[in-house]
Each structure stands twice: as structure tokens, then as C-alpha cells.
Coordinates of C-alpha atoms and ligand atoms in Angstrom, one line a residue:
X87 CA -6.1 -4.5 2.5
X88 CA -7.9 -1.3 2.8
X89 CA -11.0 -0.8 0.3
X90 CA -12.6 2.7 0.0
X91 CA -15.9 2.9 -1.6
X92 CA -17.1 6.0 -3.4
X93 CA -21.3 6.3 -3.6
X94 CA -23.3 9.4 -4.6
X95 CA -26.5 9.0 -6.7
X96 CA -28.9 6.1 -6.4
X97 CA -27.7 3.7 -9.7
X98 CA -24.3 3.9 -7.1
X99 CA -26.3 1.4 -4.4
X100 CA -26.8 -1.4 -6.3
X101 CA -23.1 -1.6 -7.4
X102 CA -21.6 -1.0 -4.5
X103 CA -23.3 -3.5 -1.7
X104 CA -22.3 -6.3 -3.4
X105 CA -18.8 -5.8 -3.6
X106 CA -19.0 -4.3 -0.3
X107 CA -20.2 -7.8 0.7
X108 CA -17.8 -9.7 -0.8
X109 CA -14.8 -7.7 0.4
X110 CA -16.6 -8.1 3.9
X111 CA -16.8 -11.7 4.1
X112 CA -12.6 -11.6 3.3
X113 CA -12.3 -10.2 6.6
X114 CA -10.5 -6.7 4.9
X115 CA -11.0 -3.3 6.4
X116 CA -13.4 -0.9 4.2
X117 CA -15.0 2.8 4.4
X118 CA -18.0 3.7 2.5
X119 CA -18.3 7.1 1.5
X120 CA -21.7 8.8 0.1
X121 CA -20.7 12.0 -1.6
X122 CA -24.4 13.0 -1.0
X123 CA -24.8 13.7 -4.8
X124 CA -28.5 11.8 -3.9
X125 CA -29.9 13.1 -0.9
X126 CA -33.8 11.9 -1.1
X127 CA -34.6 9.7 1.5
X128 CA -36.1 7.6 -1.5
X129 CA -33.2 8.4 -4.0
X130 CA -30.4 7.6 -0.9
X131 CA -31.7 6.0 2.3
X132 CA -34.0 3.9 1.2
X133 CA -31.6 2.1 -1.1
X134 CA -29.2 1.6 1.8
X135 CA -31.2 -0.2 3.7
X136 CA -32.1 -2.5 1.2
X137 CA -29.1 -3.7 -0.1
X138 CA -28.1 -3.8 3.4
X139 CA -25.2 -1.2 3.3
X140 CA -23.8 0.2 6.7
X141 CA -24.4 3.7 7.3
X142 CA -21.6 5.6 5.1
X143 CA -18.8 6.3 7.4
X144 CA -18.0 9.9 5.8
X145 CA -20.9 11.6 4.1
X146 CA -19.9 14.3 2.0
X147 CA -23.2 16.2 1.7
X148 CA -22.6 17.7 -1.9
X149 CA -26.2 18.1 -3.1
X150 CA -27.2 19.5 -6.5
X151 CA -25.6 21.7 -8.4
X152 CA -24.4 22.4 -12.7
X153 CA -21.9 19.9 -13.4
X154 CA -19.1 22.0 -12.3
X155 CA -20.4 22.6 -9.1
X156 CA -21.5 19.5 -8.0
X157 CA -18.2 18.0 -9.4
X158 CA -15.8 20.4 -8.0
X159 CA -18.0 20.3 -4.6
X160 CA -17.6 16.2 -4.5
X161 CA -13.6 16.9 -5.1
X162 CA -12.9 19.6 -2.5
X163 CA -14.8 17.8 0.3
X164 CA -13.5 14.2 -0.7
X165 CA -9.8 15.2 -1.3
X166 CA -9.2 15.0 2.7
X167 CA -11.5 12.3 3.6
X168 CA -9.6 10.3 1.2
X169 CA -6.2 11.7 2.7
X170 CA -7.6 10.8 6.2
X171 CA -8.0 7.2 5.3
X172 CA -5.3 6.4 3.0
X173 CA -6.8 3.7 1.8
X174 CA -5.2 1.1 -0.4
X175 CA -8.0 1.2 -3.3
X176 CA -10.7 3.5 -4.0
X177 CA -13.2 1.9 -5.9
X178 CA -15.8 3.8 -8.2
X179 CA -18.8 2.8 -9.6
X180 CA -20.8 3.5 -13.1
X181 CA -20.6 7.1 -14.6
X182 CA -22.1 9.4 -12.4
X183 CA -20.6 12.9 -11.1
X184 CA -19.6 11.3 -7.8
X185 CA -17.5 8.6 -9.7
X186 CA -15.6 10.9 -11.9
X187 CA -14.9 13.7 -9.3
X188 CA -13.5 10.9 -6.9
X189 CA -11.3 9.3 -9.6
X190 CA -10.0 12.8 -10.3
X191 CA -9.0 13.2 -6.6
X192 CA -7.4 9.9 -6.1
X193 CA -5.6 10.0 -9.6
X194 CA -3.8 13.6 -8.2
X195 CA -2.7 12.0 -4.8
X196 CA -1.5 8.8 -6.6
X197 CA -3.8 6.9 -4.8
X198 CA -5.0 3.5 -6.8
X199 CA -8.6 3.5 -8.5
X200 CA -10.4 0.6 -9.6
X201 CA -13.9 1.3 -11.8
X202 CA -16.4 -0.9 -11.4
X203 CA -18.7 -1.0 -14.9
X204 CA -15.7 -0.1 -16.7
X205 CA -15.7 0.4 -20.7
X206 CA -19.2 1.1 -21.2
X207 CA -19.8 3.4 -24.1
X208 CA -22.6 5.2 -26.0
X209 CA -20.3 6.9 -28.6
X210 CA -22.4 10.0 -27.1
X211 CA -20.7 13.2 -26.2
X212 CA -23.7 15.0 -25.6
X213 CA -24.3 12.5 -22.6
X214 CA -22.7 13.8 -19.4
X215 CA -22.4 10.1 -18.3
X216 CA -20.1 9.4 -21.2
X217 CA -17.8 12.3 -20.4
X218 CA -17.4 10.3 -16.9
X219 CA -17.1 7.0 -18.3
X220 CA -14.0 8.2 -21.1
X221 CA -12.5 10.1 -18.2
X222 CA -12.7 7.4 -15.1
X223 CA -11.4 4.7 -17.5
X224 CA -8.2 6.9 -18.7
X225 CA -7.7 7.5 -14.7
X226 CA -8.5 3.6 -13.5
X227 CA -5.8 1.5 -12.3
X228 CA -7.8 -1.7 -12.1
X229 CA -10.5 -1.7 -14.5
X230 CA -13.7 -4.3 -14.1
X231 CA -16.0 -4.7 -17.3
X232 CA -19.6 -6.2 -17.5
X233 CA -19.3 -8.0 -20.7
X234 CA -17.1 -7.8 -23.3
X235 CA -17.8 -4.9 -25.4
X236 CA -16.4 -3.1 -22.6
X237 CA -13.1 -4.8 -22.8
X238 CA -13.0 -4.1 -26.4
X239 CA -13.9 -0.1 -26.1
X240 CA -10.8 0.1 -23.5
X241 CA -8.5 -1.8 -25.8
X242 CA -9.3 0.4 -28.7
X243 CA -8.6 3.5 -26.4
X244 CA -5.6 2.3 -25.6
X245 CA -5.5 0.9 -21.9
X246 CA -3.6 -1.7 -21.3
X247 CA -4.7 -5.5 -21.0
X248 CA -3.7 -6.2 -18.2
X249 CA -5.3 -3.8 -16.2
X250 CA -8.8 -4.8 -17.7
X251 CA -10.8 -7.5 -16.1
X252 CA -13.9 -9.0 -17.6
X253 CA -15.7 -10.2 -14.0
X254 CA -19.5 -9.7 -15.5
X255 CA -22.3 -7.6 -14.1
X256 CA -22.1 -6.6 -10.0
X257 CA -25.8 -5.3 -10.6
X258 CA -27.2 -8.7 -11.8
X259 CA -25.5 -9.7 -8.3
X260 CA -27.4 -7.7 -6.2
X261 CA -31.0 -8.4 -8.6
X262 CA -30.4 -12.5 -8.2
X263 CA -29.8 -12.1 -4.5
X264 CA -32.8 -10.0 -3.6
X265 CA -35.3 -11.5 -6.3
X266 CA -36.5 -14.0 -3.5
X267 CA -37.7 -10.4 -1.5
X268 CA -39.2 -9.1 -4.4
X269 CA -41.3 -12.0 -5.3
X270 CA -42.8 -12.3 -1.6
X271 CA -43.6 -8.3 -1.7
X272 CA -45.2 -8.8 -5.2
X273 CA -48.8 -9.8 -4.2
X274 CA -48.8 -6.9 -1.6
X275 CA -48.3 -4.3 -4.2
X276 CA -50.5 -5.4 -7.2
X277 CA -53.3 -5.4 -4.3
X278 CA -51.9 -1.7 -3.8
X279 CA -52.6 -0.8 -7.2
X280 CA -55.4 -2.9 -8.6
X281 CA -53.4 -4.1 -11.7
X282 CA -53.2 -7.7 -12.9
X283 CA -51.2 -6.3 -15.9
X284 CA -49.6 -3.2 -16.4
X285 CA -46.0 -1.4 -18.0
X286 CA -43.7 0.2 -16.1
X287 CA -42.0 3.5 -17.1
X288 CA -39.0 5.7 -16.1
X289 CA -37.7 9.1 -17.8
X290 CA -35.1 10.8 -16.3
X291 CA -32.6 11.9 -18.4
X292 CA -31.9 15.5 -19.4
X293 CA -32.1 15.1 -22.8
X294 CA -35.7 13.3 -22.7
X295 CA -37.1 15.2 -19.6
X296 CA -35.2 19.1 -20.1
X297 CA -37.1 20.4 -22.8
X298 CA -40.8 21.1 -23.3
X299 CA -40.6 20.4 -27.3
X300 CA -39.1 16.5 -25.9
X301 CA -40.8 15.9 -22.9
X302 CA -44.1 17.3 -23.5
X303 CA -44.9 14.6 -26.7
X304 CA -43.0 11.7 -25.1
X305 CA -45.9 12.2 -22.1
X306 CA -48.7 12.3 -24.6
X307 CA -47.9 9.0 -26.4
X308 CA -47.3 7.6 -22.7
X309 CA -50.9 8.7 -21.6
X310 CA -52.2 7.0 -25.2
X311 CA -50.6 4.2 -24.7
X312 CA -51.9 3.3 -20.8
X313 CA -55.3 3.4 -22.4
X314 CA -54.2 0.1 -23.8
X315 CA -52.2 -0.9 -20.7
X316 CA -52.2 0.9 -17.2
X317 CA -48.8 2.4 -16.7
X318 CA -46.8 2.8 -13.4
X319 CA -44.3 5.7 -13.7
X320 CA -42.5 6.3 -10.9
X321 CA -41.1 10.1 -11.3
X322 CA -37.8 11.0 -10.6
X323 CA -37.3 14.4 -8.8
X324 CA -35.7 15.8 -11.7
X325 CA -38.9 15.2 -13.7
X326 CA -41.0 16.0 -11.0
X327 CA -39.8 19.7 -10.3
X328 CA -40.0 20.4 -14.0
X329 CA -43.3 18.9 -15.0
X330 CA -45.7 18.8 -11.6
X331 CA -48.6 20.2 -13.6
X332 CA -49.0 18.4 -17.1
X333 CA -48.0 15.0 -15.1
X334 CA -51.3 16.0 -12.9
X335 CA -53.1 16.1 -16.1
X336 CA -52.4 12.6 -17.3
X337 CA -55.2 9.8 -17.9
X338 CA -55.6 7.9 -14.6
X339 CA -54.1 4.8 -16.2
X340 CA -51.0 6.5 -16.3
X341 CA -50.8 6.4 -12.6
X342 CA -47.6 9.1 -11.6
X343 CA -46.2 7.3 -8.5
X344 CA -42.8 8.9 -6.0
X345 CA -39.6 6.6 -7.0
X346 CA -39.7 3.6 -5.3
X347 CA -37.3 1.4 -3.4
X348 CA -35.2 -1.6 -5.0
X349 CA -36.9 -4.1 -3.9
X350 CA -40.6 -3.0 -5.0
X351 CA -38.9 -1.7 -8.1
X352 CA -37.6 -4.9 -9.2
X353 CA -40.9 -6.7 -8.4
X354 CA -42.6 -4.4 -10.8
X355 CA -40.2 -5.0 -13.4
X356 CA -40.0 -8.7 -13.3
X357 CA -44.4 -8.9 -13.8
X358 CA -45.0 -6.2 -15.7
X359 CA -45.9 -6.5 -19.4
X360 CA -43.2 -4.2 -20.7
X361 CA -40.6 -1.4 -19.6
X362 CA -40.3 1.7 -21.2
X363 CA -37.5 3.7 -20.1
X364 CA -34.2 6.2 -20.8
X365 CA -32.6 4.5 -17.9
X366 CA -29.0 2.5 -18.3
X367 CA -29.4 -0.2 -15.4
X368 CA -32.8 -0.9 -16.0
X369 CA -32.0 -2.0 -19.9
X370 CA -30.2 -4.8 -18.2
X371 CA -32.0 -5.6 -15.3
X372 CA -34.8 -6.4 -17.9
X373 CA -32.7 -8.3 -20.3
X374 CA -31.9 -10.8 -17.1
X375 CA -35.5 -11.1 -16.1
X376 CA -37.1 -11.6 -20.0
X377 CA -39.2 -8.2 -19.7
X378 CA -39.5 -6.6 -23.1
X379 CA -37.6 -3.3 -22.5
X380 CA -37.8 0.1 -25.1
X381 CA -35.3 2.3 -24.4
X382 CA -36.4 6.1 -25.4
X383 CA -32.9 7.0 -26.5
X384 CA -31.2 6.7 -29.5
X385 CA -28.2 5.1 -28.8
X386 CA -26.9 3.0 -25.8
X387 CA -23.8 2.1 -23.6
X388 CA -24.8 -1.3 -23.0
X389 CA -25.1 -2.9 -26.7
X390 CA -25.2 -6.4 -25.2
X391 CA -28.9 -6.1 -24.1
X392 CA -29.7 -5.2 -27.8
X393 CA -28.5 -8.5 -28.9
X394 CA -28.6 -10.5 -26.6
X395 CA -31.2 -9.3 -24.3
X396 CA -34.9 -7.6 -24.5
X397 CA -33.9 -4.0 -25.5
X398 CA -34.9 -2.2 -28.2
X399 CA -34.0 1.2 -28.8
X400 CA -37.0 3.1 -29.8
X401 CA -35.6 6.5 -29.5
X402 CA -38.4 9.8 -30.4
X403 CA -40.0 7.0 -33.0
X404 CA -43.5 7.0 -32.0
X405 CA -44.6 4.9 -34.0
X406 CA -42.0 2.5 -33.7
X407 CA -43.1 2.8 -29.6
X408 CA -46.5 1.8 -29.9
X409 CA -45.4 -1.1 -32.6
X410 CA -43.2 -2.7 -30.5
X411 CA -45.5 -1.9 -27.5
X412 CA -48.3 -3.7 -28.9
X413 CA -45.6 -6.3 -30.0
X414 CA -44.8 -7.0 -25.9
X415 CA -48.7 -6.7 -24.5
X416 CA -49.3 -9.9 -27.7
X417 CA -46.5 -12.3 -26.4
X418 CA -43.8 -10.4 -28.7
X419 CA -40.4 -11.8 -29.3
X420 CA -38.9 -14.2 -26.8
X421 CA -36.0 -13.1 -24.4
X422 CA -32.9 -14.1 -26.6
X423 CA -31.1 -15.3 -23.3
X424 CA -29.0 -14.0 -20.6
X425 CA -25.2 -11.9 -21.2
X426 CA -22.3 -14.2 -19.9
X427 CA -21.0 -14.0 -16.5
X428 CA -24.4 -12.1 -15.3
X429 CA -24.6 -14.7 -13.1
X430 CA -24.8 -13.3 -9.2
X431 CA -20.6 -13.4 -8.9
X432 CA -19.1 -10.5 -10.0
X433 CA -18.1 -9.3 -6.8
X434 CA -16.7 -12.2 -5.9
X435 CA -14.6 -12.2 -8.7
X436 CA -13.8 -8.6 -8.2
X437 CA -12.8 -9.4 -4.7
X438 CA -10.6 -12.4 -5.6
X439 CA -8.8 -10.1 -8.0
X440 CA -8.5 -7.1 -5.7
X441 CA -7.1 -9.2 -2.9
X442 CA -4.4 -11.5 -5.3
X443 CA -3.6 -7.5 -6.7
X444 CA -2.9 -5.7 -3.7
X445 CA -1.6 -8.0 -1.1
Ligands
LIG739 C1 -27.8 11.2 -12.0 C2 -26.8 10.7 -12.9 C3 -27.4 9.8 -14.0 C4 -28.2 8.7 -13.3 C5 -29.2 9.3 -12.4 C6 -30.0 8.2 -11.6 C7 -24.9 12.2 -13.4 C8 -24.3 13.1 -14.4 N1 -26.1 11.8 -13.7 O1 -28.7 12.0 -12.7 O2 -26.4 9.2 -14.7 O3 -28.9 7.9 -14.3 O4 -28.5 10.1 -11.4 O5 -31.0 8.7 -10.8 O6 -24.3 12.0 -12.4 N2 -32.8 15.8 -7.1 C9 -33.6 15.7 -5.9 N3 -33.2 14.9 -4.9 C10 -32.2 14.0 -5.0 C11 -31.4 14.1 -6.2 C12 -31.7 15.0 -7.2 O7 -34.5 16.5 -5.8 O8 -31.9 13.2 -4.1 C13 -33.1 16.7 -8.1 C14 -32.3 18.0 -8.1 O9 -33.2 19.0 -8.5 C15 -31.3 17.8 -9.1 C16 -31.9 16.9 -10.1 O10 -32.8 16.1 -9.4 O11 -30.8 19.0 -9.6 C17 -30.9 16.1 -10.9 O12 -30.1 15.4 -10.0 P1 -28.5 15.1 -10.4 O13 -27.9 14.3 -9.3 O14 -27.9 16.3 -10.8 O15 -28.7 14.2 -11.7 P2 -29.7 13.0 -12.0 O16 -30.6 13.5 -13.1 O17 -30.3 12.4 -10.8

């Protein structure tokens, strides 16, 4: 069996390693293409290493673009990679540009797709990411959901059930395996910054982070709020390039930090008080470690961490924010528990079902 994987931006990483892993220790032959959709050495490289990836065998070098460029740019250059490998599968991952453009490609040359994080769904338009999601899922022959709400979005959209697998989450995978790392690299970094307890925060999304009328109170109430708890906020570049000079202005407590690597990510997540973030993976990589999460967006693709995890959607609500904010820093609601089949095997059962499917 011949596996291609298709990585671009850094939520891709995560995904992808452990599957990679698992199809590895089968003994099958496998290509890992980065479409170069992330090009940061902390947005790309340092995520490879981590998870322990091999150096992408074809990197497409895309960078940023609009939409169509980027997209269209991720098609032309992968269209004779993929045609050069001929692989038996081309697996995707998540919702970025990088997994849509590649599912267009293969679905053209009849070449079979599986989607890994299938049937997620915000019910969002506006989102780019949901335009990606609708459109890799109609293209997917083998489709591989986290939980399943996913399984019933598919069904409703009319895929068939017996392309739909329910395997559970390949992130939570690569979170349990690399936990042990982050826990002996904790101590290090809460000597780095000085902070017995602290919040973490994230904002990268266009519709949080575009607009001066959005961004510019959302970073008011953050600086407010650190006065009550130090905040880390490690800034993606998108936010970065818009906002260098009122992030300079913040409160020291709100201490603007570059992205950071997996593994110190995650050890900052697991300790800290509370997350606040417009991030998809990071409302469930809270719901599996018990950290109180509030997501600033009004709706989300990954239901399951509402009910059954530590999210709370909080949306432009500011009051609602610093509520539930206060709620976390006082104890706040217990963790109501952990999604089914999150459980670290996910790849494994994707790579059971890929092998029994294609050989
Ligand atoms: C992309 C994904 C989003 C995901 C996010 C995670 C899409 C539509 N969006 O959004 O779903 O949550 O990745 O990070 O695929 N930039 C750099 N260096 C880089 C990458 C980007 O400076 O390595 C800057 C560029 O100015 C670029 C901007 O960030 O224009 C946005 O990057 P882009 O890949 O277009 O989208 P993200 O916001 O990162």
C-alpha cells in the first residue's frame, strides 16, 4: 500500500505524525508532502521535529496568498507531485487551504482521498474553514470522524455509510503520547516566566483578528483581565503583522510571546488556570486535559467539547468573558469528562482500516 500525506499549515502536524506512525510501524511505503502553506520556522519546522516527522519528501513552497491564490498555487504545484507518485491514498487532514486544494487535485485524477477529521461543522459559511470541510467531505472516499456528531453531519449531507468511519480523535493521539515531554519541560518554563498561575490565550482568526472595530476591544478586555491573572499570548503572525503596535502597548501581565512549539504549548495548556482562544484544536486539547476553555467565537465545529468537555463559547460577550473567567481562576465547574474514543488510537484504527480497505 502506498499512503500519500498532504500537510500545509501548522494544525496539519499534529494530525498527520500520528498516522504517519502508525502506517510506518505496518511496514507500507509513504510520502509526506508539505504544501508550504506554513513556512515559519515556528509555524512549520519546529512542529516537525516535535512530532517526529521525516523531512517532507516533496515541498511545495506555496506561501501566502487570498484564498484563490494560495489554493490554486497548492493545486498547480501538487497536481504532478501527486502524478509522480501515484500513490494508492492521499490522505488529508482538517480544513485548511492545503487540505481542500489537494482533495480537489486527487478527486480530478481519480485518485482515492481519505479525510482525516471528517464531518466537523460550524453551520458557518462565513468561515473559510467550513467552505473546506463541506467541500473535502463531498470529495472523500474514506471518510474518518472524531466523534459522532461528525458521522451524523455526513449522513444528513448525504454520504454514504459505509464510507464514514468513527475511529475518534488522531490529535488527542499525538497530546497523550507527548504529555510525558511536556510535563518534564514544565518547570523549565514557569522558571522562564515567573508565573505560578497564569491563562493562556490565542487569537487568530480573521474574523476576531481582521478588523480594528473586533480586535481592538477583544485586546482591551484581555489586558483587564491579566490584571487579575497574568496572561501568556503567544501571537500568531497573522495577528502580529496587523497589530505590532497596540500589542506593544499592553499591560506587562499580558505578556505577547512568538508562537511556541507543541510541546511547550501543551505544557502551558495543561497548568494554566484557563484558555481563552478562537482556535478549533485547542477547544479539544483542553476538554482532554480538564482546562476550562472560552472560545471567542460564536459558534463551533466541535460541539462535543461544549457538552461534554470544558468549552464555553463566549463569543464578543464581555461580560460573559470575565464571568466565566472569574468562574475558572475560583475552581469553576468540573471537567464533565473526556469524548469517546479520544483515547491515543485513532491512527491505529485508521491504519487498520486503510490497510483491510486497500489491500
Ligand atoms: C490557517 C488556516 C486556519 C488555521 C490556522 C492555524 C486556512 C483557510 N486557514 O490560517 O484554519 O486555524 O492556519 O494557524 O487554511 N503567515 C506568516 N508565516 C507563516 C504563515 C502565515 O507570516 O508561516 C502570515 C501571512 O501573512 C499570512 C497570514 O499569516 O498571510 C495568514 O496565514 P494563512 O495560511 O493564510 O492562514 P492562517 O491565518 O494561518
Amino acid at each position: 500500500m502506498k499512503v500519500l500525506h498532504v500537510v500545509g499549515a501548522r494544525p496539519n502536524f499534529m494530525k498527520a505524525a500520528p498516522v504517519y506512525h502508525a502506517i510506518a510501524r505496518r511496514g507500507h511505503v509513504q510520502t509526506l508532502v508539505h504544501t508550504g502553506q506554513h513556512y515559519d520556522n515556528f509555524m512549520s519546522d519546529v512542529f516537525i521535529q516535535a512530532l517526529e516527522l521525516p523531512t517532507p519528501d516533496e515541498s511545495l513552497n506555496v506561501g501566502s496568498g487570498s484564498h484563490a491564490q494560495q489554493t490554486s498555487a497548492i493545486m498547480s504545484r501538487f497536481e504532478p507531485v501527486v502524478l509522480k507518485h501515484l500513490p494508492d491514498i492521499v490522505l488529508v487532514y482538517g480544513d485548511v487551504n492545503s487540505t481542500v486544494a489537494a482533495a480537489l487535485v486527487c478527486s480530478k485524477l481519480g485518485i482515492r482521498i481519505g479525510h482525516v477529521e471528517s464531518g466537523l461543522r460550524s453551520f458557518d459559511r462565513s468561515m473559510p474553514e467550513e467552505i473546506n470541510r463541506l467541500v473535502t467531505d463531498q470529495l472523500a472516499d474514506l471518510l474518518f470522524t472524531p466523534s459522532s456528531d461528525g458521522d451524523e453531519n455526513l449522513l444528513r449531507e448525504g454520504i454514504s455509510k459505509e464510507k464514514i468511519f468513527l475511529v475518534g480523535n488522531v490529535m488527542i493521539d499525538t497530546l497523550i503520547r507527548l504529555l510525558p515531554k511536556a510535563d518534564e519541560i514544565f518547570p523549565r518554563l514557569r522558571a522562564q516566566y515567573q508565573l505560578d498561575s497564569f491563562g493562556l490565550v490565542t487569537l487568530h482568526r480573521p474574523s476576531n483578528v481582521d478588523e480594528e472595530s473586533t480586535f481592538l476591544p477583544m485586546l482591551q478586555v484581555l489586558d483587564e483581565l491579566s490584571q487579575t491573572l497574568p496572561l501568556i499570548f503567544p501571537v500568531h503572525p497573522r495577528t502580529r503583522q496587523k497589530w505590532s503596535a497596540e500589542l506593544q502597548k499592553c499591560n506587562p501581565n499580558l505578556r505577547v510571546i512568538e508562537p511556541l512549539g507543541y510541546i511547550e504549548f501543551l505544557a502551558l495548556q495543561k497548568n494554566a488556570k484557563v484558555v481563552v482562544t478562537d482556535s478549533g484544536g485547542i477547544q479539544e486539547e483542553t476538554t482532554y486535559l480538564g482546562t476550562p476553555c472560552l472560545t471567542l467565537r460564536e459558534n463551533t465545529e466541535r460541539p462535543i467539547t461544549l457538552t461534554q468537555g470544558t468549552n464555553v463559547l463566549v463569543g464578543r460577550d464581555w461580560e460573559a468573558l470575565r464571568n466565566h473567567f472569574n468562574e475558572a481562576l475560583n475552581g469553576g465547574a468540573l471537567p464533565k469528562g473526556r469524548p469517546p474514543l479520544w483515547d491515543g488510537k485513532a491512527s491505529e484504527r485508521i491504519a487498520d482500516i486503510l490497510a483491510s480497505r486497500l489491500q
